[in-house]
């Protein structure tokens, strides 16, 4: 009887581990929980670098409206590259939605949530299915590696 109980727990543990590894929503849920309790804090190195010229770096939304980063000089620009298949991206979306809701009417702040895949159908469905009100954009011009990599 003890052997059966021991194997049940091992089997459940392995099943949960496989779910976390292979199901993006499960991994996102786990990462979100770990970030909320403060156990998981990604390290971000702050380095002072010269930013490249921003003129010509363009993003467009599903309606064809275009934003050129060079035209946003003097504004705070929140630029987030994300993908529907990315577990860390999915984990941070509820917090980013809250941030966007709080500051979306501020004329000095612009939010650009750029779908790394440029698939409006998939990304807008993802946002609407989860009740997120963030605007989705795709990249219209090459983004310098310095900006894309953070």
C-alpha atoms as a printed R data frame, in Angstrom:
    type eleno elety resid chain resno      x      y       z
1   ATOM     1    CA   UNK     A     1  0.000  0.000   0.000
2   ATOM     2    CA   UNK     A     2  2.861  2.411   0.811
3   ATOM     3    CA   UNK     A     3  4.422  1.693  -2.570
4   ATOM     4    CA   UNK     A     4  1.198  2.664  -4.349
5   ATOM     5    CA   UNK     A     5  0.899  5.935  -2.411
6   ATOM     6    CA   UNK     A     6  4.539  6.778  -3.087
7   ATOM     7    CA   UNK     A     7  4.139  6.137  -6.804
8   ATOM     8    CA   UNK     A     8  0.976  8.237  -6.985
9   ATOM     9    CA   UNK     A     9  2.789 11.282  -5.602
10  ATOM    10    CA   UNK     A    10  5.748 10.731  -7.922
11  ATOM    11    CA   UNK     A    11  3.422 10.359 -10.901
12  ATOM    12    CA   UNK     A    12  1.503 13.511  -9.961
13  ATOM    13    CA   UNK     A    13  4.741 15.432  -9.490
14  ATOM    14    CA   UNK     A    14  6.074 14.342 -12.878
15  ATOM    15    CA   UNK     A    15  2.731 15.137 -14.540
16  ATOM    16    CA   UNK     A    16  2.691 18.645 -13.026
17  ATOM    17    CA   UNK     A    17  6.298 19.189 -14.036
18  ATOM    18    CA   UNK     A    18  5.539 18.159 -17.632
19  ATOM    19    CA   UNK     A    19  2.513 20.460 -17.715
20  ATOM    20    CA   UNK     A    20  4.625 23.410 -16.548
21  ATOM    21    CA   UNK     A    21  7.298 22.609 -19.129
22  ATOM    22    CA   UNK     A    22  5.036 22.065 -22.151
23  ATOM    23    CA   UNK     A    23  1.945 24.244 -21.533
24  ATOM    24    CA   UNK     A    24  2.721 27.968 -21.948
25  ATOM    25    CA   UNK     A    25 -0.289 29.073 -19.867
26  ATOM    26    CA   UNK     A    26  0.826 26.882 -16.966
27  ATOM    27    CA   UNK     A    27  4.375 28.230 -17.136
28  ATOM    28    CA   UNK     A    28  3.044 31.803 -17.313
29  ATOM    29    CA   UNK     A    29  0.808 31.155 -14.291
30  ATOM    30    CA   UNK     A    30  3.761 29.763 -12.318
31  ATOM    31    CA   UNK     A    31  6.063 32.666 -13.266
32  ATOM    32    CA   UNK     A    32  3.369 35.217 -12.429
33  ATOM    33    CA   UNK     A    33  2.883 33.651  -9.000
34  ATOM    34    CA   UNK     A    34  6.622 33.558  -8.339
35  ATOM    35    CA   UNK     A    35  6.961 37.228  -9.359
36  ATOM    36    CA   UNK     A    36  4.061 38.261  -7.113
37  ATOM    37    CA   UNK     A    37  5.553 36.652  -4.025
38  ATOM    38    CA   UNK     A    38  8.985 38.046  -4.872
39  ATOM    39    CA   UNK     A    39 10.685 34.675  -5.290
40  ATOM    40    CA   UNK     A    40 11.469 35.245  -8.968
41  ATOM    41    CA   UNK     A    41 13.019 38.589  -9.837
42  ATOM    42    CA   UNK     A    42 14.675 38.729 -13.231
43  ATOM    43    CA   UNK     A    43 18.016 40.520 -13.094
44  ATOM    44    CA   UNK     A    44 18.149 43.573 -15.296
45  ATOM    45    CA   UNK     A    45 21.471 45.298 -15.650
46  ATOM    46    CA   UNK     A    46 21.215 49.047 -15.919
47  ATOM    47    CA   UNK     A    47 23.814 50.469 -18.229
48  ATOM    48    CA   UNK     A    48 24.072 53.947 -19.634
49  ATOM    49    CA   UNK     A    49 24.249 53.737 -23.404
50  ATOM    50    CA   UNK     A    50 23.845 56.202 -26.198
51  ATOM    51    CA   UNK     A    51 20.499 55.570 -27.811
52  ATOM    52    CA   UNK     A    52 20.394 55.339 -31.582
53  ATOM    53    CA   UNK     A    53 18.327 57.770 -33.619
54  ATOM    54    CA   UNK     A    54 14.686 56.863 -33.292
55  ATOM    55    CA   UNK     A    55 13.387 58.533 -36.452
56  ATOM    56    CA   UNK     A    56 12.194 55.929 -38.918
57  ATOM    57    CA   UNK     A    57 11.438 53.218 -36.359
58  ATOM    58    CA   UNK     A    58  7.765 52.676 -37.075
59  ATOM    59    CA   UNK     A    59  4.969 50.602 -35.635
60  ATOM    60    CA   UNK     A    60  1.447 50.172 -37.005
61  ATOM    61    CA   UNK     A    61 -1.786 48.989 -35.434
62  ATOM    62    CA   UNK     A    62 -4.458 46.752 -36.972
63  ATOM    63    CA   UNK     A    63 -6.281 49.799 -38.376
64  ATOM    64    CA   UNK     A    64 -3.209 50.989 -40.276
65  ATOM    65    CA   UNK     A    65 -2.351 53.871 -37.932
66  ATOM    66    CA   UNK     A    66  1.417 54.343 -37.787
67  ATOM    67    CA   UNK     A    67  3.617 55.597 -34.943
68  ATOM    68    CA   UNK     A    68  7.158 56.792 -35.641
69  ATOM    69    CA   UNK     A    69  9.302 56.764 -32.491
70  ATOM    70    CA   UNK     A    70 11.109 59.879 -33.703
71  ATOM    71    CA   UNK     A    71  7.833 61.814 -33.484
72  ATOM    72    CA   UNK     A    72  7.464 60.969 -29.786
73  ATOM    73    CA   UNK     A    73 10.459 63.006 -28.622
74  ATOM    74    CA   UNK     A    74  9.843 64.395 -25.125
75  ATOM    75    CA   UNK     A    75  7.274 61.718 -24.231
76  ATOM    76    CA   UNK     A    76  7.651 58.641 -22.085
77  ATOM    77    CA   UNK     A    77  7.420 55.651 -24.418
78  ATOM    78    CA   UNK     A    78  6.624 52.250 -22.961
79  ATOM    79    CA   UNK     A    79  7.740 49.807 -25.658
80  ATOM    80    CA   UNK     A    80  7.135 46.122 -25.045
81  ATOM    81    CA   UNK     A    81  8.001 43.364 -27.523
82  ATOM    82    CA   UNK     A    82  5.936 40.283 -26.752
83  ATOM    83    CA   UNK     A    83  4.477 37.129 -28.291
84  ATOM    84    CA   UNK     A    84  1.452 34.974 -27.537
85  ATOM    85    CA   UNK     A    85  3.658 31.871 -27.247
86  ATOM    86    CA   UNK     A    86  6.124 33.457 -24.751
87  ATOM    87    CA   UNK     A    87  5.463 32.348 -21.119
88  ATOM    88    CA   UNK     A    88  7.278 35.307 -19.460
89  ATOM    89    CA   UNK     A    89  5.371 37.689 -21.760
90  ATOM    90    CA   UNK     A    90  2.083 36.067 -20.796
91  ATOM    91    CA   UNK     A    91  2.998 36.213 -17.109
92  ATOM    92    CA   UNK     A    92  3.642 39.959 -17.209
93  ATOM    93    CA   UNK     A    93  0.516 40.875 -19.219
94  ATOM    94    CA   UNK     A    94 -1.875 41.339 -16.247
95  ATOM    95    CA   UNK     A    95  0.559 43.783 -14.607
96  ATOM    96    CA   UNK     A    96  1.144 45.618 -17.882
97  ATOM    97    CA   UNK     A    97 -2.599 45.853 -18.478
98  ATOM    98    CA   UNK     A    98 -2.986 47.427 -15.042
99  ATOM    99    CA   UNK     A    99 -0.164 49.895 -15.795
100 ATOM   100    CA   UNK     A   100 -1.712 50.754 -19.163
101 ATOM   101    CA   UNK     A   101 -5.152 51.266 -17.586
102 ATOM   102    CA   UNK     A   102 -3.667 53.636 -15.025
103 ATOM   103    CA   UNK     A   103 -1.734 55.830 -17.490
104 ATOM   104    CA   UNK     A   104 -3.444 55.427 -20.883
105 ATOM   105    CA   UNK     A   105 -5.108 58.863 -20.727
106 ATOM   106    CA   UNK     A   106 -1.855 60.666 -19.898
107 ATOM   107    CA   UNK     A   107 -0.887 62.646 -23.027
108 ATOM   108    CA   UNK     A   108  2.814 62.443 -22.119
109 ATOM   109    CA   UNK     A   109  2.932 58.630 -22.124
110 ATOM   110    CA   UNK     A   110  2.652 56.364 -25.164
111 ATOM   111    CA   UNK     A   111  2.267 52.599 -24.896
112 ATOM   112    CA   UNK     A   112  3.417 50.371 -27.747
113 ATOM   113    CA   UNK     A   113  2.839 46.642 -27.312
114 ATOM   114    CA   UNK     A   114  4.600 45.205 -30.368
115 ATOM   115    CA   UNK     A   115  3.711 41.641 -31.300
116 ATOM   116    CA   UNK     A   116  7.047 40.056 -32.196
117 ATOM   117    CA   UNK     A   117  5.307 37.817 -34.750
118 ATOM   118    CA   UNK     A   118  3.256 40.622 -36.329
119 ATOM   119    CA   UNK     A   119  0.136 38.422 -36.328
120 ATOM   120    CA   UNK     A   120 -2.742 40.791 -35.526
121 ATOM   121    CA   UNK     A   121 -5.397 38.068 -35.646
122 ATOM   122    CA   UNK     A   122 -3.663 35.967 -33.018
123 ATOM   123    CA   UNK     A   123 -2.503 38.826 -30.782
124 ATOM   124    CA   UNK     A   124 -5.800 40.743 -30.737
125 ATOM   125    CA   UNK     A   125 -7.668 37.499 -30.007
126 ATOM   126    CA   UNK     A   126 -5.255 36.821 -27.137
127 ATOM   127    CA   UNK     A   127 -5.853 40.311 -25.714
128 ATOM   128    CA   UNK     A   128 -9.646 40.199 -26.056
129 ATOM   129    CA   UNK     A   129 -9.937 36.644 -24.659
130 ATOM   130    CA   UNK     A   130 -8.209 37.817 -21.483
131 ATOM   131    CA   UNK     A   131 -9.954 41.177 -21.225
132 ATOM   132    CA   UNK     A   132 -6.809 43.234 -21.842
133 ATOM   133    CA   UNK     A   133 -7.350 46.702 -23.321
134 ATOM   134    CA   UNK     A   134 -3.794 47.292 -24.526
135 ATOM   135    CA   UNK     A   135 -3.190 48.402 -28.122
136 ATOM   136    CA   UNK     A   136 -1.370 45.871 -30.307
137 ATOM   137    CA   UNK     A   137  1.199 46.991 -32.874
138 ATOM   138    CA   UNK     A   138  3.561 45.336 -35.310
139 ATOM   139    CA   UNK     A   139  6.971 46.523 -36.422
140 ATOM   140    CA   UNK     A   140  6.891 48.394 -39.749
141 ATOM   141    CA   UNK     A   141 10.606 49.143 -40.020
142 ATOM   142    CA   UNK     A   142 13.786 47.509 -38.801
143 ATOM   143    CA   UNK     A   143 14.395 48.070 -35.116
144 ATOM   144    CA   UNK     A   144 18.049 48.554 -34.113
145 ATOM   145    CA   UNK     A   145 19.357 45.618 -32.095
146 ATOM   146    CA   UNK     A   146 20.163 47.986 -29.213
147 ATOM   147    CA   UNK     A   147 16.458 48.812 -28.776
148 ATOM   148    CA   UNK     A   148 15.111 45.329 -29.459
149 ATOM   149    CA   UNK     A   149 17.411 43.682 -26.925
150 ATOM   150    CA   UNK     A   150 16.539 46.144 -24.162
